[in-house]
Amino acid sequence: EGPWVLKQVSSVPNTFDRMVMVETHEAALIALDGFRNLDRGIIVQSYVSEADREDIRVLVIGSQTIGAVSRRATNASVFPSWSFSAAPVELSLQERTLAEMAANALDLGLADTTLIRSNQSPLVLDANPFPQLQWWDQHRSESAADRLFDLIEARVTGRGV
């Protein structure tokens, strides 16, 4: 059962070249056929309506959540024409744990994990090993780069963070 979100994977980390939401099986087949000609990978995800075009980006450095920002699409047609509003958000213990587990399962010392809230539980959309630290610094009062440097120093010197 639709709707689904189809994403064309980009060669640039943390981006998708195209993303579209389709409502029906027939529309999905048409979109997939169009993506197939572009010779890139495609991700198909169920659309979680209760998330209401909102996701949560969680910055994980080491094994710790450093910050979380809620992003809401301000228009709902086709990506990349989507624009987002963003604001810091408090995570539940379950959301924090899930983001950290996703980053740790992929053995990422640095990750930008994207979650959505569903009626059953939070869901992981992705875990990206190439967070855009400038983006994070625009949405947080504390420097993400400073926290990353602390982690690197701790690993080099052998002291814990």
Coordinates of N, CA and C in Angstrom, one line a residue:
E1 N 0.8 -1.2 0.0 CA 0.0 0.0 0.0 C 0.9 1.2 0.0
G2 N 0.6 2.2 -0.9 CA 1.2 3.5 -0.9 C 0.7 4.4 0.1
P3 N 1.1 5.6 0.1 CA 2.1 6.2 -0.7 C 3.5 5.8 -0.3
W4 N 4.5 6.1 -1.3 CA 5.9 5.8 -1.1 C 6.7 7.0 -1.5
V5 N 7.9 7.1 -0.9 CA 8.9 8.1 -1.3 C 10.0 7.4 -2.1
L6 N 10.3 7.9 -3.3 CA 11.3 7.3 -4.1 C 12.5 8.3 -4.1
K7 N 13.7 7.9 -3.8 CA 14.8 8.7 -3.8 C 15.9 8.2 -4.7
Q8 N 16.4 9.0 -5.6 CA 17.6 8.7 -6.4 C 18.8 9.0 -5.7
V9 N 19.7 8.0 -5.5 CA 20.9 8.2 -4.7 C 21.9 9.1 -5.5
S10 N 22.5 10.0 -4.8 CA 23.5 10.9 -5.5 C 24.9 10.4 -5.2
S11 N 25.8 10.8 -6.0 CA 27.3 10.5 -5.8 C 27.8 11.5 -4.7
V12 N 27.1 12.5 -4.3 CA 27.5 13.4 -3.3 C 26.9 13.0 -2.0
P13 N 27.7 12.7 -0.9 CA 27.2 12.3 0.4 C 26.1 13.3 0.9
N14 N 25.2 12.7 1.6 CA 24.1 13.4 2.3 C 23.1 14.1 1.4
T15 N 23.1 13.7 0.1 CA 22.1 14.3 -0.8 C 21.4 13.2 -1.7
F16 N 20.3 13.6 -2.2 CA 19.6 12.8 -3.2 C 19.4 13.7 -4.4
D17 N 19.7 13.2 -5.6 CA 19.5 14.0 -6.8 C 18.0 14.3 -7.0
R18 N 17.2 13.3 -6.8 CA 15.7 13.5 -7.0 C 15.0 12.7 -5.9
M19 N 13.9 13.3 -5.5 CA 13.0 12.6 -4.6 C 11.6 12.9 -4.9
V20 N 10.7 11.9 -4.9 CA 9.3 12.2 -5.3 C 8.4 11.2 -4.4
M21 N 7.3 11.8 -4.1 CA 6.3 10.9 -3.4 C 5.2 10.5 -4.4
V22 N 4.9 9.2 -4.4 CA 3.9 8.7 -5.3 C 2.8 8.0 -4.5
E23 N 1.6 8.1 -5.0 CA 0.4 7.6 -4.2 C 0.0 6.2 -4.6
T24 N 0.2 5.8 -5.9 CA -0.3 4.6 -6.3 C 0.8 3.7 -6.9
H25 N 0.5 2.4 -7.0 CA 1.4 1.4 -7.6 C 1.8 1.8 -9.0
E26 N 0.8 2.3 -9.8 CA 1.1 2.7 -11.2 C 2.0 3.9 -11.2
A27 N 1.8 4.9 -10.4 CA 2.7 6.0 -10.3 C 4.1 5.6 -9.9
A28 N 4.2 4.7 -9.0 CA 5.5 4.2 -8.6 C 6.2 3.5 -9.7
L29 N 5.5 2.7 -10.5 CA 6.2 2.1 -11.6 C 6.7 3.1 -12.7
I30 N 5.9 4.1 -12.9 CA 6.3 5.1 -13.9 C 7.5 5.9 -13.4
A31 N 7.5 6.3 -12.1 CA 8.7 7.0 -11.5 C 9.9 6.1 -11.5
L32 N 9.7 4.8 -11.2 CA 10.9 3.9 -11.2 C 11.4 3.7 -12.6
D33 N 10.6 3.7 -13.6 CA 11.0 3.5 -14.9 C 11.9 4.8 -15.3
G34 N 11.4 5.9 -14.9 CA 12.1 7.2 -15.2 C 13.5 7.2 -14.5
F35 N 13.5 6.8 -13.2 CA 14.8 6.7 -12.5 C 15.7 5.7 -13.1
R36 N 15.2 4.6 -13.6 CA 16.1 3.5 -14.1 C 17.0 4.0 -15.2
N37 N 16.5 4.9 -16.0 CA 17.2 5.4 -17.2 C 18.4 6.3 -16.7
L38 N 18.4 6.7 -15.5 CA 19.5 7.6 -15.0 C 20.7 6.9 -14.4
D39 N 20.6 5.6 -14.4 CA 21.8 4.8 -14.0 C 22.3 5.1 -12.6
R40 N 21.4 5.3 -11.6 CA 21.8 5.5 -10.2 C 21.0 4.6 -9.3
G41 N 21.4 4.4 -8.1 CA 20.6 3.6 -7.2 C 19.3 4.3 -6.8
I42 N 18.4 3.6 -6.4 CA 17.1 4.1 -6.0 C 16.7 3.5 -4.6
I43 N 16.2 4.4 -3.7 CA 15.7 3.9 -2.5 C 14.2 4.1 -2.5
V44 N 13.4 3.1 -2.1 CA 12.0 3.2 -2.0 C 11.6 3.0 -0.5
Q45 N 10.9 4.0 0.0 CA 10.5 4.0 1.4 C 9.0 4.2 1.5
S46 N 8.4 3.5 2.5 CA 7.0 3.8 2.8 C 6.8 5.2 3.3
Y47 N 5.8 5.9 2.9 CA 5.6 7.2 3.4 C 4.8 7.1 4.7
V48 N 5.4 7.7 5.8 CA 4.8 7.6 7.1 C 4.0 8.9 7.3
S49 N 2.7 8.8 7.1 CA 1.8 10.0 7.1 C 1.8 10.7 8.4
E50 N 1.9 10.0 9.5 CA 1.9 10.6 10.9 C 3.1 11.5 11.1
A51 N 4.2 11.3 10.3 CA 5.4 12.1 10.5 C 5.1 13.5 9.9
D52 N 4.1 13.6 9.0 CA 3.6 14.9 8.5 C 4.8 15.8 7.9
R53 N 5.5 15.2 7.0 CA 6.6 15.9 6.3 C 7.7 16.4 7.3
E54 N 7.9 15.8 8.4 CA 8.8 16.2 9.4 C 9.8 15.1 9.7
D55 N 11.1 15.4 9.8 CA 12.1 14.4 10.3 C 12.9 15.1 11.3
I56 N 13.7 14.3 12.0 CA 14.6 14.7 13.0 C 16.0 14.3 12.7
R57 N 16.9 15.3 12.5 CA 18.3 15.0 12.3 C 19.0 15.0 13.6
V58 N 19.8 13.9 13.9 CA 20.5 13.8 15.1 C 22.0 13.7 14.9
L59 N 22.7 14.5 15.5 CA 24.2 14.5 15.3 C 24.8 13.6 16.4
V60 N 25.4 12.5 16.0 CA 26.1 11.6 17.0 C 27.6 11.7 16.7
I61 N 28.3 12.0 17.8 CA 29.8 12.1 17.8 C 30.3 11.1 18.8
G62 N 31.1 10.2 18.4 CA 31.5 9.1 19.3 C 30.3 8.2 19.5
S63 N 29.9 8.1 20.7 CA 28.7 7.3 21.1 C 27.6 8.2 21.7
Q64 N 27.8 9.6 21.5 CA 26.9 10.5 22.2 C 26.1 11.3 21.2
T65 N 24.8 11.5 21.5 CA 24.0 12.5 20.8 C 24.5 13.9 21.2
I66 N 24.8 14.7 20.2 CA 25.3 16.1 20.5 C 24.2 17.1 20.3
G67 N 23.2 16.8 19.4 CA 22.2 17.7 19.1 C 21.1 17.1 18.2
A68 N 19.9 17.7 18.2 CA 18.8 17.2 17.4 C 18.1 18.4 16.9
V69 N 17.7 18.3 15.6 CA 17.0 19.4 14.9 C 15.8 18.8 14.2
S70 N 14.6 19.4 14.4 CA 13.4 18.9 13.7 C 13.4 19.7 12.4
R71 N 13.2 19.0 11.3 CA 13.0 19.7 10.0 C 11.6 19.4 9.4
R72 N 11.0 20.4 9.0 CA 9.6 20.3 8.4 C 9.6 20.8 7.0
A73 N 9.2 20.0 6.1 CA 9.1 20.5 4.7 C 8.0 21.5 4.6
T74 N 8.3 22.7 4.0 CA 7.3 23.7 4.0 C 6.5 23.7 2.7
N75 N 6.8 22.9 1.8 CA 6.0 22.6 0.6 C 6.2 21.1 0.3
A76 N 5.3 20.5 -0.4 CA 5.3 19.0 -0.5 C 5.3 18.5 -1.9
S77 N 5.8 19.2 -2.8 CA 5.8 18.6 -4.2 C 7.0 17.7 -4.4
V78 N 7.9 18.1 -5.2 CA 9.0 17.2 -5.6 C 10.4 17.8 -5.1
F79 N 11.2 17.0 -4.4 CA 12.5 17.4 -4.0 C 13.3 17.6 -5.3
P80 N 14.2 18.5 -5.5 CA 14.8 19.3 -4.5 C 14.1 20.7 -4.3
S81 N 12.9 20.8 -4.8 CA 12.2 22.1 -4.6 C 11.7 22.3 -3.2
W82 N 11.8 21.2 -2.4 CA 11.3 21.3 -1.0 C 12.2 22.3 -0.3
S83 N 11.5 23.1 0.6 CA 12.3 23.9 1.5 C 11.9 23.5 2.9
F84 N 12.8 23.7 3.8 CA 12.6 23.2 5.2 C 12.7 24.3 6.2
S85 N 11.9 24.2 7.2 CA 12.1 25.0 8.4 C 12.8 24.1 9.4
A86 N 13.6 24.6 10.2 CA 14.4 23.8 11.2 C 14.5 24.4 12.5
A87 N 14.3 23.6 13.6 CA 14.4 24.1 14.9 C 14.9 23.0 15.9
P88 N 15.7 23.4 16.9 CA 16.2 22.4 17.8 C 15.0 21.7 18.5
V89 N 15.2 20.4 18.8 CA 14.1 19.6 19.4 C 14.7 18.7 20.5
E90 N 13.9 18.4 21.5 CA 14.3 17.5 22.5 C 14.0 16.1 22.1
L91 N 14.9 15.2 22.3 CA 14.6 13.8 22.0 C 14.1 13.0 23.2
S92 N 13.3 12.0 22.9 CA 13.0 11.1 24.0 C 14.2 10.2 24.2
L93 N 14.2 9.4 25.3 CA 15.3 8.5 25.5 C 15.3 7.4 24.4
Q94 N 14.1 7.0 24.0 CA 14.1 6.0 22.9 C 14.7 6.6 21.6
E95 N 14.4 7.8 21.3 CA 14.9 8.4 20.0 C 16.4 8.6 20.1
R96 N 16.9 9.0 21.3 CA 18.3 9.2 21.5 C 19.1 7.9 21.3
T97 N 18.5 6.9 22.0 CA 19.1 5.5 22.0 C 19.2 5.0 20.6
L98 N 18.1 5.1 19.8 CA 18.0 4.6 18.5 C 19.0 5.3 17.6
A99 N 19.1 6.6 17.7 CA 20.1 7.3 16.8 C 21.5 6.9 17.1
E100 N 21.8 6.7 18.4 CA 23.2 6.3 18.8 C 23.4 4.8 18.3
M101 N 22.4 4.0 18.5 CA 22.5 2.6 18.0 C 22.7 2.5 16.5
A102 N 22.0 3.3 15.8 CA 22.2 3.3 14.3 C 23.6 3.7 13.9
A103 N 24.1 4.7 14.5 CA 25.5 5.2 14.2 C 26.5 4.1 14.6
N104 N 26.3 3.6 15.8 CA 27.3 2.6 16.3 C 27.2 1.3 15.5
A105 N 26.0 0.9 15.1 CA 25.9 -0.4 14.3 C 26.7 -0.3 13.0
L106 N 26.8 0.9 12.5 CA 27.6 1.1 11.2 C 29.0 1.5 11.5
D107 N 29.4 1.5 12.8 CA 30.7 1.8 13.3 C 31.1 3.2 12.8
L108 N 30.2 4.1 13.0 CA 30.5 5.5 12.6 C 30.8 6.3 13.8
G109 N 32.0 6.9 13.9 CA 32.3 7.8 15.0 C 31.7 9.1 14.9
L110 N 31.2 9.4 13.7 CA 30.6 10.7 13.4 C 29.4 10.4 12.5
A111 N 28.2 10.8 12.8 CA 27.1 10.5 12.0 C 26.0 11.5 12.2
D112 N 25.3 11.7 11.1 CA 24.1 12.5 11.0 C 22.9 11.5 10.8
T113 N 22.2 11.1 11.9 CA 21.2 10.1 11.8 C 19.8 10.8 11.6
T114 N 19.0 10.3 10.7 CA 17.7 10.9 10.4 C 16.6 10.0 10.9
L115 N 15.8 10.5 11.8 CA 14.7 9.7 12.4 C 13.3 10.3 12.0
I116 N 12.3 9.5 12.0 CA 10.9 10.1 11.9 C 10.1 9.5 13.0
R117 N 9.1 10.2 13.5 CA 8.2 9.7 14.5 C 7.0 9.1 13.9
S118 N 6.8 7.8 14.2 CA 5.6 7.1 13.7 C 4.7 6.8 14.9
N119 N 3.5 6.2 14.6 CA 2.6 5.9 15.7 C 3.1 4.7 16.6
Q120 N 3.9 3.8 16.0 CA 4.5 2.7 16.7 C 5.7 3.1 17.5
S121 N 6.7 3.7 16.9 CA 7.9 4.0 17.5 C 8.7 4.9 16.5
P122 N 9.8 5.5 17.0 CA 10.7 6.2 16.0 C 11.3 5.3 15.0
L123 N 11.5 5.8 13.8 CA 12.1 4.9 12.8 C 13.4 5.6 12.2
V124 N 14.4 4.9 11.9 CA 15.6 5.4 11.3 C 15.4 5.5 9.8
L125 N 15.6 6.6 9.2 CA 15.6 6.8 7.8 C 17.0 6.5 7.2
D126 N 18.0 7.1 7.8 CA 19.4 6.9 7.4 C 20.4 7.3 8.4
A127 N 21.6 6.9 8.2 CA 22.7 7.3 9.1 C 23.8 7.7 8.1
N128 N 24.2 8.9 8.1 CA 25.1 9.5 7.1 C 26.5 9.7 7.8
P129 N 27.6 9.2 7.3 CA 28.9 9.4 7.9 C 29.5 10.7 7.5
F130 N 28.8 11.6 6.8 CA 29.4 12.9 6.3 C 28.5 14.0 6.7
P131 N 28.3 14.3 8.0 CA 27.4 15.4 8.5 C 28.0 16.7 8.0
Q132 N 27.1 17.6 7.7 CA 27.5 18.9 7.3 C 27.6 19.8 8.6
L133 N 28.8 19.9 9.1 CA 29.0 20.5 10.4 C 28.6 22.0 10.4
Q134 N 28.8 22.7 9.2 CA 28.3 24.1 9.1 C 26.8 24.2 9.3
W135 N 26.1 23.2 8.8 CA 24.6 23.2 8.9 C 24.3 23.1 10.4
W136 N 25.0 22.2 11.1 CA 24.7 21.9 12.5 C 25.0 23.2 13.3
D137 N 26.1 23.8 13.0 CA 26.5 25.0 13.8 C 25.5 26.2 13.6
Q138 N 24.8 26.2 12.4 CA 23.7 27.2 12.2 C 22.5 26.9 13.1
H139 N 22.3 25.7 13.5 CA 21.1 25.3 14.2 C 21.3 25.0 15.7
R140 N 22.6 25.2 16.2 CA 22.9 24.9 17.6 C 23.8 26.0 18.1
S141 N 23.7 26.2 19.5 CA 24.6 27.2 20.1 C 26.0 26.7 20.3
E142 N 26.2 25.4 20.4 CA 27.5 24.8 20.6 C 28.1 24.4 19.3
S143 N 29.4 24.5 19.1 CA 30.0 24.2 17.8 C 30.2 22.6 17.7
A144 N 29.6 22.1 16.6 CA 29.8 20.7 16.4 C 31.2 20.3 16.1
A145 N 31.9 21.2 15.4 CA 33.4 20.9 15.1 C 34.2 20.8 16.4
D146 N 33.9 21.7 17.4 CA 34.6 21.6 18.7 C 34.4 20.2 19.3
R147 N 33.2 19.7 19.3 CA 32.9 18.4 19.9 C 33.6 17.3 19.1
L148 N 33.7 17.4 17.8 CA 34.4 16.5 17.0 C 35.9 16.5 17.3
F149 N 36.5 17.7 17.5 CA 37.9 17.8 17.8 C 38.2 17.2 19.2
D150 N 37.2 17.3 20.1 CA 37.4 16.7 21.5 C 37.4 15.2 21.3
L151 N 36.6 14.6 20.5 CA 36.6 13.2 20.2 C 37.9 12.7 19.6
I152 N 38.4 13.4 18.6 CA 39.7 13.1 18.0 C 40.8 13.1 19.0
E153 N 40.8 14.2 19.8 CA 41.9 14.3 20.8 C 41.8 13.2 21.8
A154 N 40.6 12.9 22.2 CA 40.5 11.8 23.2 C 41.0 10.4 22.7
R155 N 40.7 10.2 21.4 CA 41.1 8.9 20.8 C 42.7 8.9 20.6
V156 N 43.2 10.1 20.3 CA 44.7 10.1 20.0 C 45.4 10.0 21.4
T157 N 44.9 10.6 22.4 CA 45.6 10.6 23.7 C 45.2 9.4 24.6
G158 N 44.1 8.7 24.1 CA 43.7 7.5 24.9 C 42.8 7.8 26.1
R159 N 42.4 9.0 26.2 CA 41.5 9.3 27.3 C 40.0 9.3 26.8
G160 N 39.1 9.0 27.7 CA 37.7 8.9 27.3 C 37.0 10.2 27.1
V161 N 36.0 10.3 26.3 CA 35.2 11.5 26.2 C 33.9 11.4 27.0

